[in-house]
Amino acid sequence: MSPAQKGAPAVDFVGVPRLTLAGAQRALAAAAETATSLGCSVVVLVADPAGDPLAMARMDGAPLFSVTAAAKKAWTAAASGTRGSDICDVFGSDPTLLHALAPKVDELMAVGGATPIAMAGGVAGAIGVSGATEEQDQQIADAGAAAVAS
Amino acid sequence: MSPAQKGAPAVDFVGVPRLTLAGAQRALAAAAETATSLGCSVVVLVADPAGDPLAMARMDGAPLFSVTAAAKKAWTAAASGTRGSDICDVFGSDPTLLHALAPKVDELMAVGGATPIAMAGGVAGAIGVSGATEEQDQQIADAGAAAVAS
Amino acid sequence: MSPAQKGAPAVDFVGVPRLTLAGAQRALAAAAETATSLGCSVVVLVADPAGDPLAMARMDGAPLFSVTAAAKKAWTAAASGTRGSDICDVFGSDPTLLHALAPKVDELMAVGGATPIAMAGGVAGAIGVSGATEEQDQQIADAGAAAVAS
Amino acid sequence: MSPAQKGAPAVDFVGVPRLTLAGAQRALAAAAETATSLGCSVVVLVADPAGDPLAMARMDGAPLFSVTAAAKKAWTAAASGTRGSDICDVFGSDPTLLHALAPKVDELMAVGGATPIAMAGGVAGAIGVSGATEEQDQQIADAGAAAVAS
């Protein structure tokens, strides 16, 4: 039992922010616009706070494997609250963690191209991008998230 | 584009309720107490609004397969916003739907023993129970949900 | 070797129609508009001729299990070239086929709510809808497909 | 046939220790208290001697991927009778084992944050922790196990 449970009445519910479909589509459109300006064809997937899909688009010419990759990147950013490029740095500097954790959590994909969409009250969703270079994927994801950040 | 999107500015975020661990543990304890009073040994799992686990307990003597069943029942109640016994009625009266949908969504388990934990703003979580009869499982799930309902 | 292969030069390549992202998004928007007019919250997924996702949207309030169901319905319509409600009739009148085939092909989901998007040269894509009644899901899928049919 | 089997009557049954739900919940509470004192939000899962879940809790703010990781860590400690940090050392110094074994046993996760709960007669259960650093996860798991060790 935690100190909070000892000293104060427990709180059974909290209010948390959640991306709507309208917000997800706004993030999707901003990401696709950025990809076009970079000359990239990517898959973009926007997820809710649990990493489940809200909206996705596969741009003409994007590789088919990016459908899965964008979904897992979005899940990872939602589940961790961390940008893909930052998780990538953590894993890159800790090979034990990389070998132990990543293959064992199927949805976990520690690579650039994902950004949580955070509000004051928590993570409201996340965006995952795949199909270009890691740096471009991350840049596109950041642009999508920025379009709906408060 | 929906009429709402045409006539009013889109809303990118909404605030939704979410069960805390303290709330999940309160529901878990109430369910276990009800199971004991009925002389049943069950597995109880309390999930967040996306159906992901917050807290679980396997009572001594509960069957091992109930670990999986309680988790999928909780997921189904969270994902549908419907009690297990009510979903069960829907499927029972529509064999086509039963044969088409249930086997294709791995987490979907349309059977008694699950209750969404609903607030004014939406589904804040769900509870799944397995190990006794369907009616008892449902009664225990309802008791757990009632302990945290507002 | 077939007679045609004996008597005529073989043709190594053919041109096939394929939905673009622009076409997929047009179908998606038409389906969502129809759902809104019916007062339904559904998941819509538009797939390419191989049944792989091109675009999807989960409307606010749609059940979570519809994410999986809409994807499998779209795959089934693309893979079979048949509307979901028609496949459903076939399976319903042939229980042997239902029991033999459906459990063995994980993506195959024989239920209303899916429409192939056909052109003169073949199936160019498909649309899957889940979240309302089977009849409504099929009506919404048909409306989406009609928006891009030539 | 071993010498022992030749020289003495065979023993068909043995008594083995097994954690109860009460014991699992005591270990869970001790682990959560330690996590709180360290300022960490983690997932804790306590398993039986077969590595199957008895009790779990996801603390508010713990990452979602820790639900899976804590379960696999507990399984690994139960299945091997070895603390996660010790297994980690074994694997780290033997890359062949790491590459050969870990990917082939899905539940096997060789990383810090897991402790078997051992009695005189054998392993009675195990505890897995995920969400903080490897060292903190291991410290929290050890504290949970210590609360029930005899």
XYZ file of C-alpha atoms in Angstrom:
600
model
C 0.000 0.000 0.000
C 1.464 3.317 -1.071
C 1.751 6.375 1.231
C -0.991 8.072 -0.762
C -3.306 5.156 -0.060
C -2.505 5.375 3.638
C -2.838 9.148 4.054
C -5.631 10.167 1.692
C -8.769 8.703 0.164
C -7.988 6.815 -3.027
C -9.038 8.362 -6.323
C -10.862 5.818 -8.488
C -10.990 7.842 -11.729
C -9.024 10.552 -13.469
C -9.840 12.652 -16.514
C -7.422 12.167 -19.386
C -7.179 13.767 -22.859
C -7.979 11.726 -25.951
C -7.470 12.604 -29.604
C -10.655 12.725 -31.678
C -10.915 11.494 -35.258
C -10.908 15.157 -36.349
C -7.630 15.707 -34.509
C -6.173 12.494 -35.882
C -7.073 13.504 -39.430
C -5.529 16.938 -38.911
C -2.267 15.331 -37.767
C -2.417 12.892 -40.685
C -2.860 15.677 -43.234
C 0.001 17.738 -41.806
C 2.304 14.712 -41.864
C 1.395 13.867 -45.458
C 1.958 17.466 -46.522
C 5.424 17.415 -44.946
C 6.227 14.097 -46.626
C 5.212 15.525 -49.988
C 7.388 18.596 -49.468
C 10.316 16.253 -48.728
C 9.589 14.154 -51.799
C 8.833 11.071 -49.680
C 6.074 8.469 -49.935
C 5.237 7.139 -46.496
C 2.570 5.426 -44.427
C 1.202 7.556 -41.580
C -0.856 6.106 -38.730
C -2.373 8.117 -35.878
C -3.292 6.195 -32.719
C -5.248 6.813 -29.516
C -3.550 6.859 -26.069
C -3.550 3.044 -25.961
C -1.814 2.819 -29.349
C -4.925 1.614 -31.195
C -5.476 3.102 -34.700
C -7.658 6.166 -35.272
C -6.657 7.082 -38.842
C -4.112 5.971 -41.423
C -3.032 6.668 -44.983
C -0.590 4.898 -47.309
C 0.763 7.367 -49.828
C 1.135 6.172 -53.412
C 4.534 4.509 -53.767
C 5.090 3.826 -50.061
C 6.471 0.343 -49.353
C 3.966 -2.250 -48.166
C 5.945 -3.177 -45.043
C 5.457 0.371 -43.816
C 1.798 -0.415 -43.074
C 2.897 -2.601 -40.182
C 5.875 -0.467 -39.211
C 3.892 2.778 -38.926
C 1.327 1.048 -36.701
C 3.953 -0.388 -34.347
C 5.846 2.894 -34.191
C 2.658 4.725 -33.210
C 1.904 2.074 -30.568
C 5.401 2.427 -29.131
C 5.203 6.218 -28.898
C 1.786 6.002 -27.207
C 2.868 3.223 -24.838
C 6.108 4.904 -23.811
C 5.315 8.608 -24.157
C 8.656 8.976 -25.939
C 9.659 9.989 -29.474
C 10.952 7.141 -31.618
C 14.335 8.768 -32.178
C 14.811 9.157 -28.415
C 13.881 5.541 -27.687
C 16.256 4.572 -30.444
C 19.100 6.353 -28.626
C 18.251 4.586 -25.368
C 18.274 1.180 -26.989
C 21.364 1.897 -29.047
C 23.368 2.661 -25.909
C 22.064 -0.386 -24.017
C 22.385 -3.501 -26.204
C 21.203 -5.758 -23.392
C 17.923 -3.899 -23.194
C 17.631 -3.940 -26.971
C 18.102 -7.699 -27.192
C 15.961 -8.459 -24.156
C 12.944 -6.216 -24.531
C 12.332 -5.395 -28.181
C 11.852 -8.943 -29.522
C 9.562 -9.872 -26.622
C 6.952 -7.139 -26.936
C 5.616 -7.612 -30.437
C 4.251 -4.090 -30.875
C 7.404 -2.418 -29.535
C 9.478 -0.899 -32.337
C 12.341 1.258 -31.130
C 13.234 3.343 -34.147
C 12.879 6.884 -35.419
C 9.568 7.962 -36.942
C 7.134 8.264 -34.044
C 5.937 11.084 -31.819
C 3.539 11.108 -28.861
C 0.820 13.751 -29.001
C 0.957 15.114 -25.469
C -1.392 17.422 -23.607
C -1.154 18.869 -20.109
C -3.048 15.895 -18.694
C -1.113 13.148 -20.455
C -0.534 11.482 -23.791
C -3.652 11.951 -25.954
C -2.433 9.885 -28.896
C 0.600 9.266 -31.079
C 1.705 9.291 -34.700
C 3.874 6.744 -36.492
C 5.556 7.189 -39.893
C 7.428 4.712 -42.093
C 8.756 4.665 -45.653
C 11.566 7.215 -45.823
C 14.836 7.492 -43.887
C 14.679 7.362 -40.100
C 15.398 11.068 -39.889
C 12.760 11.933 -42.446
C 10.201 9.625 -40.826
C 10.863 11.369 -37.488
C 10.624 14.827 -39.062
C 7.303 13.924 -40.669
C 5.940 12.486 -37.417
C 6.978 15.595 -35.502
C 5.236 17.810 -38.070
C 2.038 15.796 -37.742
C 2.083 15.973 -33.958
C 2.812 19.712 -34.006
C -0.342 20.350 -36.029
C -2.541 19.279 -33.122
C -0.396 20.035 -30.088
C -1.968 22.521 -27.743
C -16.776 15.228 -44.205
C -19.561 15.221 -41.648
C -22.056 18.061 -41.158
C -20.374 18.869 -37.835
C -17.092 19.345 -39.637
C -18.743 21.620 -42.161
C -20.667 23.806 -39.714
C -18.354 24.110 -36.701
C -14.645 24.062 -35.943
C -13.389 20.526 -35.398
C -12.490 19.476 -31.867
C -9.076 17.795 -31.787
C -9.216 16.525 -28.200
C -11.791 15.437 -25.666
C -11.477 14.677 -21.970
C -12.401 11.111 -21.061
C -12.542 9.259 -17.723
C -9.965 6.592 -16.916
C -9.888 4.132 -14.040
C -6.863 4.482 -11.728
C -5.037 1.536 -10.180
C -6.745 2.407 -6.883
C -10.140 2.167 -8.574
C -9.186 -1.047 -10.321
C -8.068 -2.606 -7.039
C -11.317 -1.539 -5.361
C -13.340 -3.243 -8.120
C -11.096 -6.317 -7.906
C -11.590 -6.630 -4.143
C -15.371 -6.255 -4.387
C -15.534 -8.910 -7.097
C -13.383 -11.334 -5.096
C -15.519 -10.770 -2.022
C -18.658 -11.586 -4.006
C -17.045 -14.701 -5.457
C -16.124 -15.891 -1.976
C -19.665 -15.311 -0.729
C -20.920 -17.455 -3.644
C -18.363 -20.165 -2.920
C -16.653 -19.638 -6.286
C -12.965 -19.473 -7.199
C -12.483 -17.189 -10.183
C -9.989 -15.040 -12.035
C -10.818 -11.328 -12.047
C -9.159 -8.840 -14.395
C -9.813 -5.093 -14.445
C -8.855 -3.233 -17.625
C -8.489 0.370 -18.765
C -10.787 1.893 -21.456
C -8.720 0.250 -24.212
C -9.085 -3.174 -22.616
C -5.452 -3.343 -21.416
C -4.905 -4.842 -17.915
C -4.701 -2.652 -14.809
C -5.044 -5.299 -12.085
C -5.794 -9.026 -11.843
C -6.067 -11.813 -9.295
C -6.423 -15.578 -9.686
C -8.179 -16.990 -6.644
C -6.858 -20.266 -5.223
C -8.554 -23.099 -7.071
C -9.605 -21.105 -10.135
C -8.976 -22.938 -13.424
C -5.892 -21.903 -15.371
C -7.787 -21.202 -18.602
C -9.663 -18.471 -16.772
C -6.541 -16.284 -16.846
C -6.972 -15.843 -20.584
C -10.770 -15.829 -20.489
C -11.037 -13.087 -17.864
C -8.646 -10.890 -19.865
C -10.579 -11.313 -23.135
C -13.924 -10.746 -21.416
C -12.645 -7.494 -19.918
C -11.303 -6.432 -23.319
C -14.646 -7.157 -24.953
C -16.616 -5.162 -22.380
C -14.245 -2.208 -22.733
C -14.202 -2.393 -26.534
C -17.971 -2.670 -26.894
C -19.271 -0.794 -23.848
C -21.653 -3.715 -23.312
C -22.056 -6.299 -20.537
C -20.978 -9.816 -21.484
C -24.402 -11.325 -20.871
C -25.981 -8.741 -23.202
C -23.450 -9.340 -25.976
C -24.082 -13.024 -25.497
C -27.787 -12.489 -26.191
C -27.012 -10.536 -29.352
C -24.727 -13.241 -30.688
C -27.030 -16.044 -29.639
C -29.866 -14.601 -31.707
C -27.683 -13.976 -34.764
C -25.660 -17.112 -35.575
C -24.220 -15.528 -38.707
C -22.691 -12.734 -36.708
C -21.431 -15.200 -34.128
C -19.676 -17.333 -36.711
C -18.386 -14.384 -38.699
C -17.121 -11.969 -36.099
C -16.112 -13.808 -32.935
C -13.430 -16.079 -34.407
C -11.883 -13.223 -36.372
C -11.202 -10.769 -33.549
C -8.959 -12.723 -31.233
C -9.699 -10.696 -28.099
C -13.468 -10.720 -28.636
C -15.223 -13.145 -26.286
C -18.995 -12.862 -26.319
C -20.046 -14.542 -23.116
C -21.358 -13.661 -19.679
C -18.925 -12.443 -17.024
C -17.911 -8.933 -18.080
C -19.112 -5.438 -17.236
C -18.003 -2.040 -18.518
C -17.251 0.551 -15.826
C -19.031 3.586 -17.226
C -18.933 7.243 -16.210
C -20.835 10.231 -17.530
C -18.063 10.905 -20.053
C -17.649 7.383 -21.354
C -16.295 3.944 -20.507
C -13.517 4.326 -17.913
C -12.592 0.661 -17.763
C -14.057 -2.828 -17.574
C -13.995 -5.964 -15.469
C -13.848 -9.570 -16.663
C -14.516 -12.682 -14.569
C -14.060 -16.378 -15.374
C -14.144 -19.621 -13.429
C -17.730 -20.144 -12.262
C -20.993 -20.448 -14.202
C -21.799 -17.744 -16.741
C -24.469 -16.316 -14.458
C -22.169 -16.288 -11.461
C -19.315 -14.788 -13.474
C -21.670 -12.011 -14.598
C -22.960 -11.423 -11.060
C -19.392 -11.148 -9.753
C -18.381 -8.762 -12.555
C -21.413 -6.583 -11.891
C -20.553 -6.440 -8.176
C -17.010 -5.367 -8.970
C -18.156 -2.642 -11.337
C -20.755 -1.391 -8.863
C -18.062 -0.799 -6.245
C -16.498 1.971 -8.328
C -19.409 3.295 -10.357
C -20.163 6.934 -9.672
C -0.264 -26.506 -70.604
C -3.564 -25.042 -71.688
C -4.727 -24.794 -75.314
C -4.319 -21.035 -75.218
C -0.714 -21.435 -74.222
C -0.158 -23.770 -77.146
C -1.829 -21.670 -79.810
C -0.878 -18.088 -79.000
C 2.149 -16.200 -77.759
C 2.141 -15.985 -73.961
C 1.437 -12.642 -72.404
C 3.888 -11.911 -69.631
C 2.265 -8.797 -68.222
C -1.159 -7.219 -67.954
C -2.324 -3.821 -66.825
C -4.624 -3.867 -63.790
C -6.572 -1.058 -62.154
C -5.460 0.008 -58.696
C -7.045 2.525 -56.339
C -4.829 5.499 -55.434
C -4.713 7.102 -51.988
C -6.827 9.936 -53.397
C -9.450 7.438 -54.509
C -9.314 5.611 -51.198
C -9.802 8.841 -49.276
C -12.752 9.789 -51.497
C -14.408 6.440 -50.752
C -13.599 6.836 -47.043
C -15.197 10.282 -46.886
C -18.337 9.137 -48.691
C -18.704 6.177 -46.349
C -18.249 8.349 -43.248
C -20.795 10.841 -44.540
C -23.315 8.051 -45.033
C -22.610 6.682 -41.557
C -23.176 10.112 -40.055
C -26.465 10.505 -41.913
C -27.557 7.124 -40.491
C -26.471 8.127 -36.977
C -23.818 5.385 -36.867
C -20.237 5.439 -35.602
C -18.162 2.974 -37.575
C -14.653 2.073 -38.622
C -14.030 2.316 -42.377
C -11.010 0.798 -44.088
C -10.207 1.036 -47.790
C -7.810 -1.550 -49.201
C -5.875 -2.099 -52.423
C -6.531 -5.090 -54.744
C -4.427 -7.309 -52.453
C -6.560 -6.366 -49.442
C -3.767 -4.340 -47.811
C -4.798 -1.023 -46.188
C -4.673 2.263 -48.085
C -6.691 4.474 -45.712
C -8.767 4.046 -42.557
C -10.725 6.080 -40.035
C -12.289 5.141 -36.687
C -15.215 7.466 -36.032
C -15.621 8.758 -32.460
C -17.661 6.221 -30.542
C -17.065 3.253 -32.840
C -16.308 0.007 -30.966
C -12.647 -0.956 -30.754
C -13.145 -4.449 -32.187
C -14.309 -2.826 -35.416
C -10.710 -1.841 -36.199
C -9.912 -5.494 -36.815
C -13.281 -6.355 -38.327
C -13.253 -3.550 -40.929
C -9.774 -4.579 -42.071
C -10.719 -8.242 -42.487
C -13.959 -7.380 -44.264
C -12.074 -5.210 -46.758
C -9.520 -7.994 -47.289
C -12.308 -10.483 -47.927
C -14.044 -8.266 -50.486
C -10.776 -7.615 -52.318
C -9.721 -11.256 -52.224
C -13.070 -12.608 -53.396
C -14.397 -9.802 -55.559
C -17.714 -10.263 -53.781
C -19.792 -8.030 -51.502
C -19.854 -9.087 -47.853
C -23.595 -9.587 -47.783
C -23.385 -11.897 -50.804
C -20.550 -13.967 -49.323
C -22.583 -14.148 -46.159
C -25.453 -15.724 -48.090
C -23.136 -18.268 -49.666
C -21.687 -19.300 -46.333
C -25.023 -19.306 -44.574
C -26.433 -21.752 -47.112
C -23.335 -23.956 -47.079
C -22.341 -24.769 -43.508
C -19.632 -27.148 -44.669
C -17.851 -24.334 -46.460
C -18.317 -22.092 -43.448
C -16.809 -24.576 -41.056
C -14.059 -25.698 -43.409
C -12.770 -22.497 -44.946
C -13.396 -19.584 -42.611
C -11.352 -20.802 -39.624
C -8.391 -21.621 -41.856
C -7.952 -18.272 -43.566
C -7.436 -15.798 -40.775
C -8.313 -12.677 -42.804
C -11.470 -14.211 -44.305
C -14.566 -12.731 -42.685
C -17.825 -13.657 -44.367
C -20.267 -11.018 -43.164
C -22.081 -7.960 -44.435
C -20.229 -4.642 -44.561
C -17.769 -4.955 -47.421
C -17.789 -4.019 -51.105
C -15.214 -4.563 -53.838
C -14.373 -1.483 -55.897
C -14.449 -2.898 -59.403
C -13.354 -1.438 -62.705
C -13.530 -2.808 -66.245
C -10.152 -4.475 -65.830
C -10.687 -6.042 -62.442
C -10.985 -5.304 -58.745
C -9.119 -2.061 -57.993
C -9.671 -2.137 -54.243
C -12.289 -2.743 -51.586
C -13.957 -1.102 -48.617
C -14.788 -2.659 -45.252
C -17.121 -1.200 -42.604
C -17.829 -2.318 -39.022
C -19.645 -0.872 -36.025
C -23.344 -0.729 -36.924
C -25.768 -3.471 -37.914
C -24.789 -5.768 -40.741
C -27.269 -4.083 -43.083
C -26.068 -0.610 -42.174
C -22.424 -1.628 -42.492
C -23.180 -2.959 -45.987
C -25.105 0.191 -46.961
C -22.194 2.363 -45.813
C -19.651 0.234 -47.682
C -21.730 0.385 -50.845
C -21.967 4.175 -50.591
C -18.206 4.439 -50.224
C -17.552 2.202 -53.197
C -20.103 4.065 -55.329
C -18.222 7.330 -54.816
C -15.240 6.028 -56.772
C -16.763 3.525 -59.186
C -16.441 4.536 -62.803
C 17.212 -45.563 -16.284
C 19.226 -43.853 -13.576
C 20.974 -45.689 -10.709
C 18.490 -44.237 -8.248
C 15.640 -45.696 -10.251
C 17.320 -49.085 -10.192
C 18.175 -49.204 -6.448
C 15.107 -47.730 -4.757
C 11.356 -47.893 -5.180
C 10.102 -45.175 -7.523
C 8.318 -42.231 -5.986
C 5.262 -41.334 -7.971
C 4.426 -38.058 -6.255
C 6.185 -35.286 -4.428
C 4.930 -32.304 -2.492
C 5.974 -28.950 -3.929
C 5.541 -25.463 -2.506
C 3.156 -23.146 -4.342
C 2.413 -19.491 -3.696
C -1.204 -18.719 -2.768
C -3.101 -15.642 -3.930
C -2.602 -14.193 -0.453
C 1.146 -14.684 -0.768
C 1.149 -13.239 -4.278
C -0.740 -10.168 -3.121
C 1.671 -9.687 -0.210
C 4.616 -9.772 -2.634
C 2.773 -7.418 -5.000
C 2.112 -4.867 -2.242
C 5.722 -4.951 -1.019
C 6.997 -4.423 -4.557
C 4.618 -1.516 -5.166
C 5.623 0.097 -1.878
C 9.298 -0.127 -2.865
C 8.545 1.322 -6.314
C 6.705 4.230 -4.717
C 9.612 4.898 -2.351
C 11.936 4.995 -5.383
C 9.605 7.311 -7.273
C 8.976 4.710 -9.980
C 5.760 3.660 -11.737
C 6.003 0.020 -12.736
C 3.989 -3.047 -13.620
C 4.349 -5.916 -11.140
C 3.240 -9.464 -11.906
C 3.463 -12.413 -9.511
C 3.354 -15.884 -11.040
C 2.980 -19.469 -9.829
C 5.746 -22.088 -10.244
C 4.696 -22.599 -13.873
C 5.085 -18.896 -14.625
C 1.326 -18.366 -15.006
C -0.121 -15.173 -13.460
C -1.524 -15.099 -9.934
C -1.758 -11.326 -9.392
C -0.722 -8.156 -11.203
C -0.945 -4.385 -10.913
C -0.085 -1.586 -13.353
C 0.780 1.539 -11.359
C -0.551 4.829 -12.689
C 1.955 6.178 -15.200
C 3.713 2.881 -15.941
C 4.403 2.334 -19.660
C 1.973 0.038 -21.461
C 4.658 -2.265 -22.860
C 5.561 -3.181 -19.271
C 2.367 -5.255 -19.033
C 3.908 -7.772 -21.402
C 7.459 -7.383 -20.117
C 6.585 -7.968 -16.447
C 4.694 -11.148 -17.340
C 7.563 -12.566 -19.408
C 10.141 -11.662 -16.751
C 8.107 -13.482 -14.084
C 7.760 -16.499 -16.368
C 11.503 -16.553 -16.972
C 12.355 -16.397 -13.250
C 9.880 -19.187 -12.469
C 11.021 -21.324 -15.378
C 14.733 -20.946 -14.656
C 14.811 -20.480 -10.895
C 17.221 -17.610 -11.511
C 17.032 -13.855 -10.876
C 16.688 -11.747 -14.001
C 19.905 -9.845 -13.395
C 21.812 -13.133 -13.090
C 20.318 -14.561 -16.278
C 21.194 -11.310 -17.930
C 24.849 -11.785 -16.982
C 24.820 -15.316 -18.355
C 23.365 -14.210 -21.656
C 25.563 -11.136 -21.889
C 28.691 -13.262 -21.592
C 27.421 -15.920 -23.991
C 26.135 -14.308 -27.179
C 25.614 -17.669 -28.815
C 23.124 -18.653 -26.132
C 21.466 -15.280 -26.421
C 21.018 -15.544 -30.170
C 20.088 -19.226 -30.143
C 17.699 -19.575 -27.235
C 15.956 -16.272 -26.544
C 14.240 -15.841 -29.918
C 12.942 -19.418 -29.850
C 11.200 -19.360 -26.473
C 8.693 -16.577 -26.714
C 8.192 -16.109 -22.969
C 11.927 -16.116 -22.190
C 13.154 -12.627 -21.395
C 16.674 -12.438 -20.041
C 16.839 -9.058 -18.346
C 16.927 -7.575 -14.868
C 13.675 -7.193 -12.953
C 12.657 -10.703 -11.942
C 13.138 -12.875 -8.861
C 12.113 -16.447 -8.136
C 10.301 -16.984 -4.835
C 12.075 -20.059 -3.516
C 11.275 -22.313 -0.584
C 13.102 -25.340 0.822
C 11.214 -27.653 -1.535
C 11.621 -25.670 -4.727
C 10.474 -22.561 -6.557
C 7.011 -21.601 -5.270
C 6.493 -18.689 -7.649
C 8.207 -15.641 -9.125
C 7.833 -11.900 -9.471
C 8.462 -9.771 -12.552
C 8.794 -5.981 -12.652
C 9.024 -3.558 -15.598
C 8.858 0.204 -16.060
C 11.959 1.665 -14.396
C 15.659 1.050 -15.021
C 16.896 -2.526 -15.031
C 18.555 -2.044 -11.646
C 15.449 -0.499 -10.119
C 13.207 -3.182 -11.607
C 15.468 -5.831 -10.028
C 15.518 -4.041 -6.653
C 11.713 -3.849 -6.657
C 11.359 -7.517 -7.604
C 13.783 -8.553 -4.869
C 11.811 -6.538 -2.299
C 8.585 -8.212 -3.369
C 10.096 -11.679 -3.156
C 11.651 -10.948 0.231
C 8.236 -10.130 1.692
C 7.104 -13.736 1.254
C 10.323 -15.725 1.498
C 10.474 -18.025 4.481
